[in-house]
Coordinates of C-alpha atoms in Angstrom, one line a residue:
X263 CA 85.0 -80.4 41.0
X264 CA 85.9 -78.2 38.0
X265 CA 84.1 -75.0 37.3
X266 CA 82.2 -74.3 34.1
X267 CA 83.1 -70.7 33.2
X268 CA 80.3 -68.3 33.6
X269 CA 80.1 -64.5 33.7
X270 CA 80.1 -62.6 36.9
X271 CA 76.5 -61.6 36.3
X272 CA 75.5 -65.3 36.1
X273 CA 77.4 -66.0 39.3
X274 CA 75.6 -63.0 41.0
X275 CA 72.2 -64.3 39.8
X276 CA 72.9 -67.8 41.3
X277 CA 74.0 -66.2 44.6
X278 CA 70.9 -63.9 44.7
X279 CA 68.7 -67.0 44.0
X280 CA 70.5 -68.7 46.9
X281 CA 71.6 -71.5 44.6
X282 CA 75.0 -71.7 46.2
X283 CA 75.7 -75.3 45.0
X284 CA 75.3 -74.2 41.4
X285 CA 77.3 -71.0 42.0
X286 CA 80.2 -73.0 43.5
X287 CA 80.1 -75.4 40.5
X288 CA 80.0 -72.4 38.2
X289 CA 83.3 -71.0 39.7
X290 CA 82.2 -68.7 42.6
X291 CA 85.3 -69.6 44.6
X292 CA 87.5 -68.7 41.7
X293 CA 85.9 -65.2 41.3
X294 CA 88.2 -62.2 41.9
X295 CA 87.0 -58.7 41.7
X296 CA 88.8 -56.6 39.1
X297 CA 88.9 -52.9 39.7
X298 CA 88.4 -52.1 36.0
X299 CA 85.5 -54.6 35.6
X300 CA 82.4 -52.7 34.6
X301 CA 80.1 -55.7 34.5
X302 CA 79.2 -55.6 38.2
X303 CA 78.8 -52.7 40.6
X304 CA 81.1 -52.5 43.6
X305 CA 78.2 -53.7 45.8
X306 CA 77.5 -56.7 43.6
X307 CA 81.2 -57.6 43.6
X308 CA 81.3 -57.2 47.4
X309 CA 78.3 -59.6 47.6
X310 CA 80.2 -62.3 45.7
X311 CA 83.3 -61.8 47.8
X312 CA 81.3 -61.9 51.0
X313 CA 79.6 -65.1 49.9
X314 CA 83.0 -66.6 49.1
X315 CA 84.2 -65.7 52.6
X316 CA 81.1 -67.1 54.3
X317 CA 81.5 -70.4 52.4
X318 CA 85.2 -70.6 53.4
X319 CA 84.3 -70.0 57.0
X320 CA 81.5 -72.7 56.9
X321 CA 83.8 -75.2 55.2
X322 CA 86.6 -74.6 57.8
X323 CA 84.1 -75.0 60.6
X324 CA 82.9 -78.3 59.1
X325 CA 86.4 -79.6 58.9
X326 CA 87.1 -78.6 62.5
X327 CA 83.9 -80.4 63.6
X328 CA 84.9 -83.5 61.7
X329 CA 88.4 -83.4 63.2
X330 CA 87.0 -83.0 66.7
X331 CA 84.6 -85.9 66.1
X332 CA 87.4 -88.1 64.9
X333 CA 89.6 -87.1 67.9
X334 CA 86.8 -87.8 70.4
X335 CA 86.2 -91.2 68.8
X336 CA 89.9 -92.0 68.9
X337 CA 90.1 -91.0 72.6
X338 CA 87.0 -93.1 73.5
X339 CA 88.5 -96.1 71.7
X340 CA 91.8 -95.6 73.6
X341 CA 90.0 -95.3 76.9
X342 CA 88.0 -98.5 76.2
X343 CA 91.2 -100.4 75.2
X344 CA 92.9 -99.4 78.5
X345 CA 90.1 -100.6 80.6
X346 CA 90.8 -104.0 82.2
X347 CA 87.9 -106.4 82.3
X348 CA 86.6 -107.1 85.8
X349 CA 87.5 -110.5 87.3
X350 CA 85.0 -113.3 87.0
X351 CA 82.7 -113.3 90.0
X352 CA 83.3 -116.8 91.4
X353 CA 87.0 -117.2 90.7
X354 CA 89.4 -117.6 93.6
X355 CA 93.0 -116.7 93.1
X356 CA 95.2 -119.8 92.7
X357 CA 97.9 -120.5 95.3
X358 CA 101.5 -120.4 94.3
X359 CA 103.0 -123.8 94.0
X360 CA 105.1 -123.5 97.1
X361 CA 102.1 -122.5 99.2
X362 CA 100.1 -125.3 97.8
X363 CA 102.8 -127.8 98.8
X364 CA 102.9 -126.4 102.3
X365 CA 99.1 -126.7 102.6
X366 CA 99.2 -130.2 101.3
X367 CA 101.8 -131.3 103.9
X368 CA 99.8 -129.6 106.7
X369 CA 96.6 -131.4 105.6
X370 CA 98.5 -134.7 105.5
X371 CA 99.9 -134.2 109.0
X372 CA 96.5 -133.2 110.3
X373 CA 95.0 -136.4 108.8
X374 CA 97.7 -138.6 110.5
X375 CA 97.2 -137.2 114.0
X376 CA 94.5 -139.0 116.0
X377 CA 91.8 -136.8 117.4
X378 CA 91.5 -136.7 121.2

Protein backbone atom coordinates (compact mmCIF):
# COMPACT_ATOMS: atom_id res chain seq x y z
CA UNK A 1 0.00 0.00 0.00
CA UNK A 2 1.56 3.31 -0.96
CA UNK A 3 0.83 6.51 0.87
CA UNK A 4 -0.71 9.53 -0.75
CA UNK A 5 1.25 12.46 0.68
CA UNK A 6 -0.84 14.64 2.97
CA UNK A 7 0.02 17.31 5.47
CA UNK A 8 0.50 16.53 9.17
CA UNK A 9 -2.67 18.54 9.88
CA UNK A 10 -4.66 16.26 7.56
CA UNK A 11 -3.18 13.19 9.25
CA UNK A 12 -4.14 14.63 12.62
CA UNK A 13 -7.68 15.30 11.42
CA UNK A 14 -8.05 11.70 10.22
CA UNK A 15 -6.76 10.38 13.56
CA UNK A 16 -9.06 12.67 15.55
CA UNK A 17 -12.00 11.49 13.43
CA UNK A 18 -10.93 7.89 14.22
CA UNK A 19 -10.51 7.19 10.51
CA UNK A 20 -7.36 5.14 11.01
CA UNK A 21 -7.63 3.23 7.73
CA UNK A 22 -7.55 6.50 5.80
CA UNK A 23 -4.77 7.83 8.05
CA UNK A 24 -2.63 4.76 7.39
CA UNK A 25 -3.28 5.07 3.65
CA UNK A 26 -2.38 8.74 3.88
CA UNK A 27 1.02 7.97 5.40
CA UNK A 28 0.51 7.94 9.15
CA UNK A 29 3.12 5.22 9.64
CA UNK A 30 5.69 7.30 7.73
CA UNK A 31 5.12 10.41 9.85
CA UNK A 32 8.10 11.63 11.88
CA UNK A 33 7.93 14.59 14.21
CA UNK A 34 10.37 17.32 13.30
CA UNK A 35 11.47 19.59 16.16
CA UNK A 36 11.38 22.68 13.95
CA UNK A 37 7.93 21.83 12.50
CA UNK A 38 5.52 24.60 13.46
CA UNK A 39 2.49 23.05 11.75
CA UNK A 40 1.53 20.93 14.80
CA UNK A 41 1.79 21.51 18.50
CA UNK A 42 3.93 19.09 20.49
CA UNK A 43 0.75 17.49 21.89
CA UNK A 44 -0.62 16.98 18.39
CA UNK A 45 2.65 15.45 17.19
CA UNK A 46 2.63 13.23 20.27
CA UNK A 47 -0.90 12.07 19.41
CA UNK A 48 0.24 11.01 15.93
CA UNK A 49 3.29 9.21 17.33
CA UNK A 50 1.20 7.44 20.00
CA UNK A 51 -1.28 6.35 17.34
CA UNK A 52 1.59 4.93 15.28
CA UNK A 53 2.84 3.03 18.34
CA UNK A 54 -0.64 1.63 19.17
CA UNK A 55 -1.04 0.44 15.58
CA UNK A 56 2.39 -1.23 15.58
CA UNK A 57 1.55 -3.01 18.85
CA UNK A 58 -1.83 -4.14 17.51
CA UNK A 59 -0.31 -5.40 14.24
CA UNK A 60 2.41 -7.28 16.13
CA UNK A 61 -0.23 -8.88 18.38
CA UNK A 62 -2.24 -9.92 15.34
CA UNK A 63 0.85 -11.54 13.80
CA UNK A 64 1.60 -13.38 17.06
CA UNK A 65 -2.00 -14.63 17.17
CA UNK A 66 -1.84 -15.84 13.58
CA UNK A 67 1.49 -17.59 14.20
CA UNK A 68 0.07 -19.24 17.34
CA UNK A 69 -3.02 -20.35 15.44
CA UNK A 70 -0.88 -21.87 12.68
CA UNK A 71 1.39 -23.55 15.25
CA UNK A 72 -1.59 -25.08 17.09
CA UNK A 73 -3.10 -26.32 13.82
CA UNK A 74 0.23 -27.87 12.82
CA UNK A 75 0.58 -29.60 16.19
CA UNK A 76 -2.98 -30.94 16.00
CA UNK A 77 -2.31 -32.30 12.52
CA UNK A 78 0.92 -33.95 13.73
CA UNK A 79 -0.89 -35.55 16.68
CA UNK A 80 -3.66 -36.80 14.41
CA UNK A 81 -1.13 -38.25 11.97
CA UNK A 82 0.64 -40.12 14.79
CA UNK A 83 -2.50 -41.78 16.05
CA UNK A 84 -2.84 -45.38 14.90
CA UNK A 85 -6.31 -46.47 13.92
CA UNK A 86 -7.91 -48.98 16.29
CA UNK A 87 -7.97 -52.59 15.06
CA UNK A 88 -11.19 -53.79 13.46
CA UNK A 89 -13.48 -55.24 16.14
CA UNK A 90 -13.93 -58.81 14.79
CA UNK A 91 -10.48 -59.52 13.43
CA UNK A 92 -8.42 -62.29 14.99
CA UNK A 93 -4.68 -62.19 14.62
CA UNK A 94 -3.43 -64.61 11.99
CA UNK A 95 -1.18 -67.47 13.10
CA UNK A 96 2.37 -67.56 11.88
CA UNK A 97 2.87 -70.21 9.18
CA UNK A 98 4.86 -72.53 11.46
CA UNK A 99 2.16 -72.46 14.14
CA UNK A 100 -0.53 -73.04 11.52
CA UNK A 101 1.35 -76.14 10.26
CA UNK A 102 1.70 -77.54 13.79
CA UNK A 103 -2.01 -76.97 14.41
CA UNK A 104 -2.92 -78.68 11.15
CA UNK A 105 -0.82 -81.74 12.04
CA UNK A 106 -2.37 -81.91 15.52
CA UNK A 107 -5.87 -81.75 14.04
CA UNK A 108 -4.99 -84.50 11.54
CA UNK A 109 -3.67 -86.78 14.31
CA UNK A 110 -6.71 -86.12 16.44
CA UNK A 111 -8.97 -87.02 13.53
CA UNK A 112 -7.10 -90.34 12.97
CA UNK A 113 -7.36 -91.57 16.57
CA UNK A 114 -10.50 -93.55 17.31
CA UNK A 115 -12.52 -92.20 20.19
CA UNK A 116 -12.97 -94.59 23.15
